[in-house]
Amino acid sequence: MAIVTLTMNPAIDSAARTDRVLPTDKLRCGAPRFDPGGGGINVARTVAALGEPVTAIYPAGGHTGAFLEQLVRESDIPAHAVATAEPTRENLAVFADDSGEQYRFVFPGPRLTPAEQHRCLAAVERYAAGADYVVASGSLPPGVAPGFYQVAADVAAAHGVPLILDTSGPALRAIRRGVFLIKPSVRELAQLVGRALPDRDRQVAAARELVDAAIAEIVVVSLGAEGALAVTAERSRWFVPIPVPVRSGIGAGDAMVGGIAVGLTRGYDLDDVIRLGIAAATAALTTSGTAPGLRSRIDRLYEEQRRTAALVTEAD
């Protein structure tokens, strides 16, 4: 297998449309869409869409957990589900037709017991042997200590497997060493370093602090409509975004991580790794719910970037 993903706080992502969002009134919605969700599962869906082998590890419990497992199977993603006593969470996104705004309601998730957490780490250890990369993505549910992802990174490192991490808040602050690549948003990076990052120079400086501290070898900062930064010890580069009409922004960051993981697995140089990540994120923006982009569209966007030299400038 090439890539293993870990999702500690998966969800059933429900999405629907309504005419407008108002207080108190009943809001009549269209038919709902249900997707398997959570950072690592979304990453796995993009990896699978790009035709690379992937295994998704995640906890699941209750009737919602059974439904999540069904949705993952229907996505044709090999998976290892760790049974939990408490039920898997559901999230809701509602698109208002009158304003074009999307409203997202995100719930905390089940409380995992120490034994359940241990079984998740045991699954990582099992599948890491023979993997090219482990991707840990998403929030941590109640009951899981912020240092959990550091333990996962240590487990992967013990097998010589690089870990890619996409998380935020206390879970990101708890990382001390040994992550291969971290992908914070600029907002998450600012929260991590404790100061505003209003311009490119300060964004690069903050990302390089993580590299200099040996927290990560590569920091990819997603800048939303302004593109992305890739920072290593030797260089920093800025990549322009691809403008497209947005149908849903949910899961686009996860799609970027999926594209990055695929590019690394294929042995691309770092510039092309980031281009593939941007292409995957852009394609996801044009789909409904949290669906990944079609492989044909991702490939076309990637090749367009290569032809037009989407690498704009050294960011330093």
PDB file of C-alpha atoms in Angstrom:
ATOM      1  CA  MET A   1       0.000   0.000   0.000  1.00  0.00           C
ATOM      2  CA  ALA A   2       1.192   3.534  -0.690  1.00  0.00           C
ATOM      3  CA  ILE A   3      -0.659   5.813   1.750  1.00  0.00           C
ATOM      4  CA  VAL A   4      -2.335   5.253   5.113  1.00  0.00           C
ATOM      5  CA  THR A   5      -4.670   7.890   6.560  1.00  0.00           C
ATOM      6  CA  LEU A   6      -5.724   8.350  10.179  1.00  0.00           C
ATOM      7  CA  THR A   7      -8.975  10.137  11.087  1.00  0.00           C
ATOM      8  CA  MET A   8      -9.524  10.344  14.832  1.00  0.00           C
ATOM      9  CA  ASN A   9     -12.769  12.327  14.636  1.00  0.00           C
ATOM     10  CA  PRO A  10     -14.661  11.133  11.548  1.00  0.00           C
ATOM     11  CA  ALA A  11     -18.189  12.225  10.733  1.00  0.00           C
ATOM     12  CA  ILE A  12     -21.115  11.731   8.458  1.00  0.00           C
ATOM     13  CA  ASP A  13     -21.195  14.987   6.532  1.00  0.00           C
ATOM     14  CA  SER A  14     -24.762  15.937   5.628  1.00  0.00           C
ATOM     15  CA  ALA A  15     -25.394  18.723   3.132  1.00  0.00           C
ATOM     16  CA  ALA A  16     -28.571  20.328   1.827  1.00  0.00           C
ATOM     17  CA  ARG A  17     -29.886  23.508   0.194  1.00  0.00           C
ATOM     18  CA  THR A  18     -32.606  25.899   1.285  1.00  0.00           C
ATOM     19  CA  ASP A  19     -34.045  29.121  -0.123  1.00  0.00           C
ATOM     20  CA  ARG A  20     -32.756  31.272   2.733  1.00  0.00           C
ATOM     21  CA  VAL A  21     -31.627  30.997   6.348  1.00  0.00           C
ATOM     22  CA  LEU A  22     -33.776  32.822   8.904  1.00  0.00           C
ATOM     23  CA  PRO A  23     -34.152  32.542  12.680  1.00  0.00           C
ATOM     24  CA  THR A  24     -37.141  30.736  14.225  1.00  0.00           C
ATOM     25  CA  ASP A  25     -38.790  29.708  10.916  1.00  0.00           C
ATOM     26  CA  LYS A  26     -38.777  26.152   9.693  1.00  0.00           C
ATOM     27  CA  LEU A  27     -36.267  25.972   6.872  1.00  0.00           C
ATOM     28  CA  ARG A  28     -37.439  23.616   4.150  1.00  0.00           C
ATOM     29  CA  CYS A  29     -34.421  21.936   2.614  1.00  0.00           C
ATOM     30  CA  GLY A  30     -33.870  19.925  -0.510  1.00  0.00           C
ATOM     31  CA  ALA A  31     -32.850  16.286  -0.526  1.00  0.00           C
ATOM     32  CA  PRO A  32     -29.776  15.777   1.706  1.00  0.00           C
ATOM     33  CA  ARG A  33     -26.435  14.478   0.535  1.00  0.00           C
ATOM     34  CA  PHE A  34     -24.429  12.196   2.828  1.00  0.00           C
ATOM     35  CA  ASP A  35     -20.640  11.836   2.572  1.00  0.00           C
ATOM     36  CA  PRO A  36     -18.096  10.010   4.701  1.00  0.00           C
ATOM     37  CA  GLY A  37     -16.203  12.817   6.402  1.00  0.00           C
ATOM     38  CA  GLY A  38     -13.336  13.777   8.636  1.00  0.00           C
ATOM     39  CA  GLY A  39      -9.906  14.932   7.523  1.00  0.00           C
ATOM     40  CA  GLY A  40      -8.168  11.625   6.865  1.00  0.00           C
ATOM     41  CA  ILE A  41     -11.191  10.056   5.166  1.00  0.00           C
ATOM     42  CA  ASN A  42     -11.455  13.053   2.844  1.00  0.00           C
ATOM     43  CA  VAL A  43      -7.731  12.750   2.120  1.00  0.00           C
ATOM     44  CA  ALA A  44      -8.194   9.052   1.321  1.00  0.00           C
ATOM     45  CA  ARG A  45     -11.029   9.836  -1.088  1.00  0.00           C
ATOM     46  CA  THR A  46      -8.774  12.154  -3.086  1.00  0.00           C
ATOM     47  CA  VAL A  47      -5.914   9.634  -3.062  1.00  0.00           C
ATOM     48  CA  ALA A  48      -8.307   6.974  -4.367  1.00  0.00           C
ATOM     49  CA  ALA A  49      -9.693   9.373  -6.988  1.00  0.00           C
ATOM     50  CA  LEU A  50      -6.130   9.820  -8.265  1.00  0.00           C
ATOM     51  CA  GLY A  51      -5.746   6.062  -8.608  1.00  0.00           C
ATOM     52  CA  GLU A  52      -3.266   5.429  -5.806  1.00  0.00           C
ATOM     53  CA  PRO A  53      -3.674   2.698  -3.154  1.00  0.00           C
ATOM     54  CA  VAL A  54      -4.800   3.929   0.252  1.00  0.00           C
ATOM     55  CA  THR A  55      -6.099   2.544   3.543  1.00  0.00           C
ATOM     56  CA  ALA A  56      -8.205   4.677   5.881  1.00  0.00           C
ATOM     57  CA  ILE A  57      -8.035   4.089   9.651  1.00  0.00           C
ATOM     58  CA  TYR A  58     -10.778   5.606  11.779  1.00  0.00           C
ATOM     59  CA  PRO A  59     -12.903   4.906  14.896  1.00  0.00           C
ATOM     60  CA  ALA A  60     -16.615   4.252  14.404  1.00  0.00           C
ATOM     61  CA  GLY A  61     -19.480   3.529  16.772  1.00  0.00           C
ATOM     62  CA  GLY A  62     -23.258   3.247  16.981  1.00  0.00           C
ATOM     63  CA  HIS A  63     -25.709   3.358  14.098  1.00  0.00           C
ATOM     64  CA  THR A  64     -23.984   6.446  12.707  1.00  0.00           C
ATOM     65  CA  GLY A  65     -20.677   4.570  12.751  1.00  0.00           C
ATOM     66  CA  ALA A  66     -22.250   1.710  10.818  1.00  0.00           C
ATOM     67  CA  PHE A  67     -23.578   4.207   8.258  1.00  0.00           C
ATOM     68  CA  LEU A  68     -20.115   5.797   8.024  1.00  0.00           C
ATOM     69  CA  GLU A  69     -18.553   2.404   7.325  1.00  0.00           C
ATOM     70  CA  GLN A  70     -21.148   1.835   4.599  1.00  0.00           C
ATOM     71  CA  LEU A  71     -20.345   5.202   2.996  1.00  0.00           C
ATOM     72  CA  VAL A  72     -16.600   4.462   3.094  1.00  0.00           C
ATOM     73  CA  ARG A  73     -17.185   1.070   1.442  1.00  0.00           C
ATOM     74  CA  GLU A  74     -19.305   2.727  -1.245  1.00  0.00           C
ATOM     75  CA  SER A  75     -16.346   5.058  -1.903  1.00  0.00           C
ATOM     76  CA  ASP A  76     -14.232   1.947  -2.669  1.00  0.00           C
ATOM     77  CA  ILE A  77     -11.687   2.821   0.000  1.00  0.00           C
ATOM     78  CA  PRO A  78     -10.029  -0.037   1.906  1.00  0.00           C
ATOM     79  CA  ALA A  79     -10.433   0.740   5.587  1.00  0.00           C
ATOM     80  CA  HIS A  80      -9.800  -0.381   9.131  1.00  0.00           C
ATOM     81  CA  ALA A  81     -12.571   0.772  11.475  1.00  0.00           C
ATOM     82  CA  VAL A  82     -11.907   0.699  15.225  1.00  0.00           C
ATOM     83  CA  ALA A  83     -15.112   0.003  17.174  1.00  0.00           C
ATOM     84  CA  THR A  84     -16.086   2.614  19.782  1.00  0.00           C
ATOM     85  CA  ALA A  85     -18.744   2.628  22.473  1.00  0.00           C
ATOM     86  CA  GLU A  86     -20.033   6.124  21.705  1.00  0.00           C
ATOM     87  CA  PRO A  87     -21.613   6.916  18.326  1.00  0.00           C
ATOM     88  CA  THR A  88     -19.831   8.669  15.466  1.00  0.00           C
ATOM     89  CA  ARG A  89     -20.779  12.319  15.039  1.00  0.00           C
ATOM     90  CA  GLU A  90     -22.764  13.946  12.254  1.00  0.00           C
ATOM     91  CA  ASN A  91     -22.071  17.385  10.776  1.00  0.00           C
ATOM     92  CA  LEU A  92     -24.425  19.559   8.762  1.00  0.00           C
ATOM     93  CA  ALA A  93     -23.838  22.083   5.989  1.00  0.00           C
ATOM     94  CA  VAL A  94     -26.669  24.176   4.562  1.00  0.00           C
ATOM     95  CA  PHE A  95     -26.351  26.275   1.393  1.00  0.00           C
ATOM     96  CA  ALA A  96     -28.642  29.316   1.221  1.00  0.00           C
ATOM     97  CA  ASP A  97     -29.705  30.010  -2.371  1.00  0.00           C
ATOM     98  CA  ASP A  98     -30.602  33.661  -1.799  1.00  0.00           C
ATOM     99  CA  SER A  99     -27.214  34.729  -0.423  1.00  0.00           C
ATOM    100  CA  GLY A 100     -24.920  32.076  -1.857  1.00  0.00           C
ATOM    101  CA  GLU A 101     -23.571  31.532   1.655  1.00  0.00           C
ATOM    102  CA  GLN A 102     -22.834  28.165   3.195  1.00  0.00           C
ATOM    103  CA  TYR A 103     -23.581  27.539   6.888  1.00  0.00           C
ATOM    104  CA  ARG A 104     -21.646  24.771   8.632  1.00  0.00           C
ATOM    105  CA  PHE A 105     -22.644  23.121  11.901  1.00  0.00           C
ATOM    106  CA  VAL A 106     -19.853  20.980  13.360  1.00  0.00           C
ATOM    107  CA  PHE A 107     -20.254  18.776  16.438  1.00  0.00           C
ATOM    108  CA  PRO A 108     -17.544  17.643  18.886  1.00  0.00           C
ATOM    109  CA  GLY A 109     -17.613  13.884  18.344  1.00  0.00           C
ATOM    110  CA  PRO A 110     -17.588  10.897  20.707  1.00  0.00           C
ATOM    111  CA  ARG A 111     -15.402  10.550  23.766  1.00  0.00           C
ATOM    112  CA  LEU A 112     -12.835   7.839  23.039  1.00  0.00           C
ATOM    113  CA  THR A 113     -11.618   5.638  25.858  1.00  0.00           C
ATOM    114  CA  PRO A 114      -7.898   4.996  26.395  1.00  0.00           C
ATOM    115  CA  ALA A 115      -8.373   1.451  25.077  1.00  0.00           C
ATOM    116  CA  GLU A 116     -10.038   2.740  21.897  1.00  0.00           C
ATOM    117  CA  GLN A 117      -7.237   5.242  21.367  1.00  0.00           C
ATOM    118  CA  HIS A 118      -4.671   2.467  21.829  1.00  0.00           C
ATOM    119  CA  ARG A 119      -6.423   0.349  19.185  1.00  0.00           C
ATOM    120  CA  CYS A 120      -6.235   3.255  16.743  1.00  0.00           C
ATOM    121  CA  LEU A 121      -2.470   3.543  17.342  1.00  0.00           C
ATOM    122  CA  ALA A 122      -2.091  -0.233  17.018  1.00  0.00           C
ATOM    123  CA  ALA A 123      -3.783  -0.014  13.612  1.00  0.00           C
ATOM    124  CA  VAL A 124      -1.371   2.748  12.570  1.00  0.00           C
ATOM    125  CA  GLU A 125       1.549   0.571  13.642  1.00  0.00           C
ATOM    126  CA  ARG A 126       0.161  -2.395  11.730  1.00  0.00           C
ATOM    127  CA  TYR A 127      -0.468  -0.575   8.473  1.00  0.00           C
ATOM    128  CA  ALA A 128       2.583   1.703   8.612  1.00  0.00           C
ATOM    129  CA  ALA A 129       4.817  -1.276   7.982  1.00  0.00           C
ATOM    130  CA  GLY A 130       4.907  -1.200   4.188  1.00  0.00           C
ATOM    131  CA  ALA A 131       3.370   2.244   3.695  1.00  0.00           C
ATOM    132  CA  ASP A 132       5.075   5.093   1.867  1.00  0.00           C
ATOM    133  CA  TYR A 133       3.394   7.828   3.935  1.00  0.00           C
ATOM    134  CA  VAL A 134       1.037   8.106   6.894  1.00  0.00           C
ATOM    135  CA  VAL A 135      -1.356  11.063   6.834  1.00  0.00           C
ATOM    136  CA  ALA A 136      -2.970  12.185  10.099  1.00  0.00           C
ATOM    137  CA  SER A 137      -5.660  14.758   9.438  1.00  0.00           C
ATOM    138  CA  GLY A 138      -8.461  16.474  11.295  1.00  0.00           C
ATOM    139  CA  SER A 139      -9.426  17.365  14.830  1.00  0.00           C
ATOM    140  CA  LEU A 140      -9.101  15.199  17.921  1.00  0.00           C
ATOM    141  CA  PRO A 141     -12.341  14.127  19.639  1.00  0.00           C
ATOM    142  CA  PRO A 142     -13.116  14.590  23.337  1.00  0.00           C
ATOM    143  CA  GLY A 143     -10.998  12.499  25.656  1.00  0.00           C
ATOM    144  CA  VAL A 144      -7.973  12.385  23.346  1.00  0.00           C
ATOM    145  CA  ALA A 145      -4.939  14.279  24.638  1.00  0.00           C
ATOM    146  CA  PRO A 146      -3.410  16.958  22.378  1.00  0.00           C
ATOM    147  CA  GLY A 147      -0.188  14.923  22.162  1.00  0.00           C
ATOM    148  CA  PHE A 148      -1.889  12.018  20.384  1.00  0.00           C
ATOM    149  CA  TYR A 149      -0.610  12.993  16.939  1.00  0.00           C
ATOM    150  CA  GLN A 150       2.940  13.241  18.301  1.00  0.00           C
ATOM    151  CA  VAL A 151       2.630   9.625  19.441  1.00  0.00           C
ATOM    152  CA  ALA A 152       1.329   8.681  15.985  1.00  0.00           C
ATOM    153  CA  ALA A 153       4.301  10.452  14.390  1.00  0.00           C
ATOM    154  CA  ASP A 154       6.662   8.517  16.653  1.00  0.00           C
ATOM    155  CA  VAL A 155       4.953   5.239  15.736  1.00  0.00           C
ATOM    156  CA  ALA A 156       5.315   5.990  12.020  1.00  0.00           C
ATOM    157  CA  ALA A 157       8.939   7.071  12.486  1.00  0.00           C
ATOM    158  CA  ALA A 158       9.726   3.788  14.224  1.00  0.00           C
ATOM    159  CA  HIS A 159       8.837   2.103  10.924  1.00  0.00           C
ATOM    160  CA  GLY A 160      10.765   4.644   8.873  1.00  0.00           C
ATOM    161  CA  VAL A 161       7.553   6.090   7.420  1.00  0.00           C
ATOM    162  CA  PRO A 162       7.174   9.894   7.051  1.00  0.00           C
ATOM    163  CA  LEU A 163       4.065  11.465   8.604  1.00  0.00           C
ATOM    164  CA  ILE A 164       2.044  14.238   6.973  1.00  0.00           C
ATOM    165  CA  LEU A 165      -0.046  16.228   9.455  1.00  0.00           C
ATOM    166  CA  ASP A 166      -3.007  18.534   8.957  1.00  0.00           C
ATOM    167  CA  THR A 167      -4.550  19.666  12.239  1.00  0.00           C
ATOM    168  CA  SER A 168      -4.950  22.802  14.333  1.00  0.00           C
ATOM    169  CA  GLY A 169      -5.270  24.222  17.837  1.00  0.00           C
ATOM    170  CA  PRO A 170      -3.901  22.256  20.801  1.00  0.00           C
ATOM    171  CA  ALA A 171      -3.177  19.192  18.640  1.00  0.00           C
ATOM    172  CA  LEU A 172      -0.880  21.252  16.420  1.00  0.00           C
ATOM    173  CA  ARG A 173       0.741  23.046  19.359  1.00  0.00           C
ATOM    174  CA  ALA A 174       1.606  19.683  20.930  1.00  0.00           C
ATOM    175  CA  ILE A 175       3.835  18.622  18.020  1.00  0.00           C
ATOM    176  CA  ARG A 176       7.483  18.744  19.055  1.00  0.00           C
ATOM    177  CA  ARG A 177       9.440  16.702  16.517  1.00  0.00           C
ATOM    178  CA  GLY A 178       9.626  14.366  13.606  1.00  0.00           C
ATOM    179  CA  VAL A 179       6.788  15.339  11.270  1.00  0.00           C
ATOM    180  CA  PHE A 180       7.727  15.292   7.594  1.00  0.00           C
ATOM    181  CA  LEU A 181       5.174  17.828   6.330  1.00  0.00           C
ATOM    182  CA  ILE A 182       2.663  20.072   8.101  1.00  0.00           C
ATOM    183  CA  LYS A 183      -0.108  21.909   6.242  1.00  0.00           C
ATOM    184  CA  PRO A 184      -1.625  24.706   8.359  1.00  0.00           C
ATOM    185  CA  SER A 185      -3.789  27.468   6.997  1.00  0.00           C
ATOM    186  CA  VAL A 186      -2.346  30.938   7.490  1.00  0.00           C
ATOM    187  CA  ARG A 187      -4.873  31.472  10.310  1.00  0.00           C
ATOM    188  CA  GLU A 188      -3.791  28.241  12.022  1.00  0.00           C
ATOM    189  CA  LEU A 189      -0.128  29.170  11.615  1.00  0.00           C
ATOM    190  CA  ALA A 190      -0.760  32.593  13.166  1.00  0.00           C
ATOM    191  CA  GLN A 191      -2.492  30.962  16.126  1.00  0.00           C
ATOM    192  CA  LEU A 192       0.396  28.549  16.523  1.00  0.00           C
ATOM    193  CA  VAL A 193       3.116  31.216  16.631  1.00  0.00           C
ATOM    194  CA  GLY A 194       0.957  33.663  18.576  1.00  0.00           C
ATOM    195  CA  ARG A 195       1.119  36.684  16.286  1.00  0.00           C
ATOM    196  CA  ALA A 196      -0.518  38.156  13.194  1.00  0.00           C
ATOM    197  CA  LEU A 197       0.963  37.214   9.821  1.00  0.00           C
ATOM    198  CA  PRO A 198      -0.301  39.936   7.480  1.00  0.00           C
ATOM    199  CA  ASP A 199       2.331  39.636   4.750  1.00  0.00           C
ATOM    200  CA  ARG A 200       4.396  37.064   2.900  1.00  0.00           C
ATOM    201  CA  ASP A 201       7.666  37.764   4.737  1.00  0.00           C
ATOM    202  CA  ARG A 202       6.112  37.166   8.137  1.00  0.00           C
ATOM    203  CA  GLN A 203       4.288  34.073   6.910  1.00  0.00           C
ATOM    204  CA  VAL A 204       7.545  32.597   5.629  1.00  0.00           C
ATOM    205  CA  ALA A 205       9.375  33.489   8.840  1.00  0.00           C
ATOM    206  CA  ALA A 206       6.708  31.787  10.956  1.00  0.00           C
ATOM    207  CA  ALA A 207       6.765  28.642   8.824  1.00  0.00           C
ATOM    208  CA  ARG A 208      10.552  28.507   8.968  1.00  0.00           C
ATOM    209  CA  GLU A 209      10.437  28.605  12.761  1.00  0.00           C
ATOM    210  CA  LEU A 210       8.793  25.180  12.617  1.00  0.00           C
ATOM    211  CA  VAL A 211      11.460  23.899  10.246  1.00  0.00           C
ATOM    212  CA  ASP A 212      14.323  25.315  12.322  1.00  0.00           C
ATOM    213  CA  ALA A 213      12.870  23.712  15.450  1.00  0.00           C
ATOM    214  CA  ALA A 214      12.833  20.316  13.657  1.00  0.00           C
ATOM    215  CA  ILE A 215       9.069  20.095  14.111  1.00  0.00           C
ATOM    216  CA  ALA A 216       8.638  19.540  10.372  1.00  0.00           C
ATOM    217  CA  GLU A 217      10.872  19.303   7.317  1.00  0.00           C
ATOM    218  CA  ILE A 218       8.318  20.990   5.052  1.00  0.00           C
ATOM    219  CA  VAL A 219       5.592  23.493   5.941  1.00  0.00           C
ATOM    220  CA  VAL A 220       2.890  24.094   3.335  1.00  0.00           C
ATOM    221  CA  VAL A 221       0.747  27.095   4.257  1.00  0.00           C
ATOM    222  CA  SER A 222      -2.626  27.289   2.544  1.00  0.00           C
ATOM    223  CA  LEU A 223      -3.535  30.916   1.836  1.00  0.00           C
ATOM    224  CA  GLY A 224      -7.049  30.408   0.480  1.00  0.00           C
ATOM    225  CA  ALA A 225      -7.702  32.765  -2.411  1.00  0.00           C
ATOM    226  CA  GLU A 226      -4.032  33.832  -2.333  1.00  0.00           C
ATOM    227  CA  GLY A 227      -2.590  30.397  -3.104  1.00  0.00           C
ATOM    228  CA  ALA A 228      -0.056  28.503  -1.028  1.00  0.00           C
ATOM    229  CA  LEU A 229       3.446  28.738   0.398  1.00  0.00           C
ATOM    230  CA  ALA A 230       5.938  25.880   0.579  1.00  0.00           C
ATOM    231  CA  VAL A 231       8.755  26.435   3.063  1.00  0.00           C
ATOM    232  CA  THR A 232      11.813  24.266   3.754  1.00  0.00           C
ATOM    233  CA  ALA A 233      15.171  24.951   5.364  1.00  0.00           C
ATOM    234  CA  GLU A 234      16.643  25.869   1.981  1.00  0.00           C
ATOM    235  CA  ARG A 235      13.892  27.820   0.260  1.00  0.00           C
ATOM    236  CA  SER A 236      10.366  29.185   0.265  1.00  0.00           C
ATOM    237  CA  ARG A 237       8.061  29.518  -2.696  1.00  0.00           C
ATOM    238  CA  TRP A 238       4.662  30.966  -3.381  1.00  0.00           C
ATOM    239  CA  PHE A 239       2.157  29.280  -5.715  1.00  0.00           C
ATOM    240  CA  VAL A 240      -0.785  31.126  -7.218  1.00  0.00           C
ATOM    241  CA  PRO A 241      -4.339  29.800  -6.844  1.00  0.00           C
ATOM    242  CA  ILE A 242      -6.556  28.639  -9.700  1.00  0.00           C
ATOM    243  CA  PRO A 243      -9.761  30.733  -9.842  1.00  0.00           C
ATOM    244  CA  VAL A 244     -12.930  28.633 -10.235  1.00  0.00           C
ATOM    245  CA  PRO A 245     -16.615  28.981  -9.309  1.00  0.00           C
ATOM    246  CA  VAL A 246     -17.029  27.456  -5.842  1.00  0.00           C
ATOM    247  CA  ARG A 247     -19.835  24.974  -5.163  1.00  0.00           C
ATOM    248  CA  SER A 248     -18.579  23.832  -1.746  1.00  0.00           C
ATOM    249  CA  GLY A 249     -15.443  24.693   0.193  1.00  0.00           C
ATOM    250  CA  ILE A 250     -15.803  21.754   2.580  1.00  0.00           C
ATOM    251  CA  GLY A 251     -12.937  19.302   2.261  1.00  0.00           C
ATOM    252  CA  ALA A 252     -10.843  21.369  -0.158  1.00  0.00           C
ATOM    253  CA  GLY A 253      -7.945  21.546   2.321  1.00  0.00           C
ATOM    254  CA  ASP A 254      -8.140  17.779   2.781  1.00  0.00           C
ATOM    255  CA  ALA A 255      -8.100  17.346  -0.991  1.00  0.00           C
ATOM    256  CA  MET A 256      -4.943  19.455  -1.104  1.00  0.00           C
ATOM    257  CA  VAL A 257      -3.304  17.131   1.422  1.00  0.00           C
ATOM    258  CA  GLY A 258      -4.418  14.133  -0.634  1.00  0.00           C
ATOM    259  CA  GLY A 259      -2.856  15.584  -3.772  1.00  0.00           C
ATOM    260  CA  ILE A 260       0.354  16.392  -1.884  1.00  0.00           C
ATOM    261  CA  ALA A 261       0.552  12.838  -0.512  1.00  0.00           C
ATOM    262  CA  VAL A 262       0.055  11.390  -3.990  1.00  0.00           C
ATOM    263  CA  GLY A 263       2.709  13.675  -5.484  1.00  0.00           C
ATOM    264  CA  LEU A 264       5.207  12.635  -2.818  1.00  0.00           C
ATOM    265  CA  THR A 265       4.404   8.963  -3.332  1.00  0.00           C
ATOM    266  CA  ARG A 266       4.968   9.346  -7.068  1.00  0.00           C
ATOM    267  CA  GLY A 267       8.357  10.945  -6.443  1.00  0.00           C
ATOM    268  CA  TYR A 268       7.510  14.383  -7.844  1.00  0.00           C
ATOM    269  CA  ASP A 269       9.768  17.299  -6.969  1.00  0.00           C
ATOM    270  CA  LEU A 270       8.353  19.662  -4.365  1.00  0.00           C
ATOM    271  CA  ASP A 271       7.092  22.229  -6.878  1.00  0.00           C
ATOM    272  CA  ASP A 272       5.026  19.597  -8.675  1.00  0.00           C
ATOM    273  CA  VAL A 273       3.874  18.104  -5.366  1.00  0.00           C
ATOM    274  CA  ILE A 274       2.358  21.471  -4.424  1.00  0.00           C
ATOM    275  CA  ARG A 275       0.882  21.924  -7.896  1.00  0.00           C
ATOM    276  CA  LEU A 276      -0.883  18.569  -7.634  1.00  0.00           C
ATOM    277  CA  GLY A 277      -2.177  19.544  -4.192  1.00  0.00           C
ATOM    278  CA  ILE A 278      -3.540  22.837  -5.526  1.00  0.00           C
ATOM    279  CA  ALA A 279      -5.119  21.048  -8.491  1.00  0.00           C
ATOM    280  CA  ALA A 280      -6.851  18.543  -6.196  1.00  0.00           C
ATOM    281  CA  ALA A 281      -8.125  21.314  -3.889  1.00  0.00           C
ATOM    282  CA  THR A 282      -9.367  23.370  -6.831  1.00  0.00           C
ATOM    283  CA  ALA A 283     -11.208  20.420  -8.352  1.00  0.00           C
ATOM    284  CA  ALA A 284     -12.858  19.718  -4.981  1.00  0.00           C
ATOM    285  CA  LEU A 285     -14.183  23.288  -4.812  1.00  0.00           C
ATOM    286  CA  THR A 286     -16.321  22.598  -7.880  1.00  0.00           C
ATOM    287  CA  THR A 287     -18.046  19.484  -6.468  1.00  0.00           C
ATOM    288  CA  SER A 288     -21.016  19.046  -4.142  1.00  0.00           C
ATOM    289  CA  GLY A 289     -20.642  18.230  -0.454  1.00  0.00           C
ATOM    290  CA  THR A 290     -17.193  16.863   0.329  1.00  0.00           C
ATOM    291  CA  ALA A 291     -16.813  14.905  -2.908  1.00  0.00           C
ATOM    292  CA  PRO A 292     -13.276  14.842  -4.338  1.00  0.00           C
ATOM    293  CA  GLY A 293     -12.614  16.183  -7.803  1.00  0.00           C
ATOM    294  CA  LEU A 294     -12.607  13.895 -10.800  1.00  0.00           C
ATOM    295  CA  ARG A 295      -9.201  12.523 -11.704  1.00  0.00           C
ATOM    296  CA  SER A 296      -9.473  13.894 -15.244  1.00  0.00           C
ATOM    297  CA  ARG A 297     -10.097  17.407 -13.916  1.00  0.00           C
ATOM    298  CA  ILE A 298      -7.299  17.193 -11.336  1.00  0.00           C
ATOM    299  CA  ASP A 299      -4.874  15.976 -14.001  1.00  0.00           C
ATOM    300  CA  ARG A 300      -5.892  18.757 -16.392  1.00  0.00           C
ATOM    301  CA  LEU A 301      -5.504  21.477 -13.734  1.00  0.00           C
ATOM    302  CA  TYR A 302      -2.119  20.063 -12.749  1.00  0.00           C
ATOM    303  CA  GLU A 303      -0.841  20.047 -16.330  1.00  0.00           C
ATOM    304  CA  GLU A 304      -2.133  23.598 -16.887  1.00  0.00           C
ATOM    305  CA  GLN A 305      -0.123  24.770 -13.883  1.00  0.00           C
ATOM    306  CA  ARG A 306       3.012  23.082 -15.161  1.00  0.00           C
ATOM    307  CA  ARG A 307       2.622  24.620 -18.600  1.00  0.00           C
ATOM    308  CA  THR A 308       1.949  28.116 -17.320  1.00  0.00           C
ATOM    309  CA  ALA A 309       4.653  28.015 -14.626  1.00  0.00           C
ATOM    310  CA  ALA A 310       2.269  28.397 -11.684  1.00  0.00           C
ATOM    311  CA  LEU A 311       5.321  28.896  -9.533  1.00  0.00           C
ATOM    312  CA  VAL A 312       5.375  32.683  -9.354  1.00  0.00           C
ATOM    313  CA  THR A 313       8.308  33.688  -7.261  1.00  0.00           C
ATOM    314  CA  GLU A 314      10.680  32.919  -4.476  1.00  0.00           C
ATOM    315  CA  ALA A 315       8.751  33.982  -1.384  1.00  0.00           C
ATOM    316  CA  ASP A 316      11.786  35.199   0.559  1.00  0.00           C
TER     317      ASP A 316
END
